[in-house]
Steps between C-alpha positions, in 0.01 A plus 500: 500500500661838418497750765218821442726775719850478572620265766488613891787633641367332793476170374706238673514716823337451857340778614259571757110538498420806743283454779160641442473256145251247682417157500446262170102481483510159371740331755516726738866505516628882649676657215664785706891498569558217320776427315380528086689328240495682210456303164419803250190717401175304539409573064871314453471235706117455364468661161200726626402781722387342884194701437420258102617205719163295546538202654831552707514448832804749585332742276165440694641532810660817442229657331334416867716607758606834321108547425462493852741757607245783331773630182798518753622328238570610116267336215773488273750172380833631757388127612786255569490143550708288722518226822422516842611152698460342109147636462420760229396861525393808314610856668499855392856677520300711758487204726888412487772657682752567206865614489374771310124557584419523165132500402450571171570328187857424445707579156 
């Protein structure tokens, strides 16, 4: 699958979820100040948006939880996908506490 934006310059790295991120709504598992595996944007690990992902359950999920935190988070793709304890997650660049703080799109 070819890649639809450039890769990450987080991917590969472990960074940390901030605290007020929540829990996963389908298994419950707290998300906050955790350490996140980065794998690369969510549309190049995937091939589509998280919000044209029907059907995914790490799409779902996230579509949840940041539903439920009333637009603290950005509708936009700034959505990375990655591992916590081997599981996979969606979060926002909002949500991650990164060398830079960056949270916009990237060159």
């Amino acid at each position: 699958m070819y890649n639809i934006r450039p890769r990450s310059r987080y991917a590969g790295m472990t960074v940390k979820t901030k605290p007020d991120v929540g829990s996963d709504p389908l298994s419950h598992i707290p998300l906050g100040n955790q350490d996140f595996e980065v794998e690369d944007w969510w549309e190049n690990v995937y091939g589509l948006s998280w919000m044209h992902s029907n059907g995914n359950f790490a799409a779902l999920a996230y579509a949840m939880r940041t539903g439920l935190r009333h637009g603290a988070v950005p509708l936009d793709d700034n959505v990375l996908y990655g591992k916590i304890m081997g599981m996979g997650f969606l979060f926002h660049l909002s949500e991650l506490c990164l060398p830079e703080e960056e949270t916009t799109n990237e060159p």
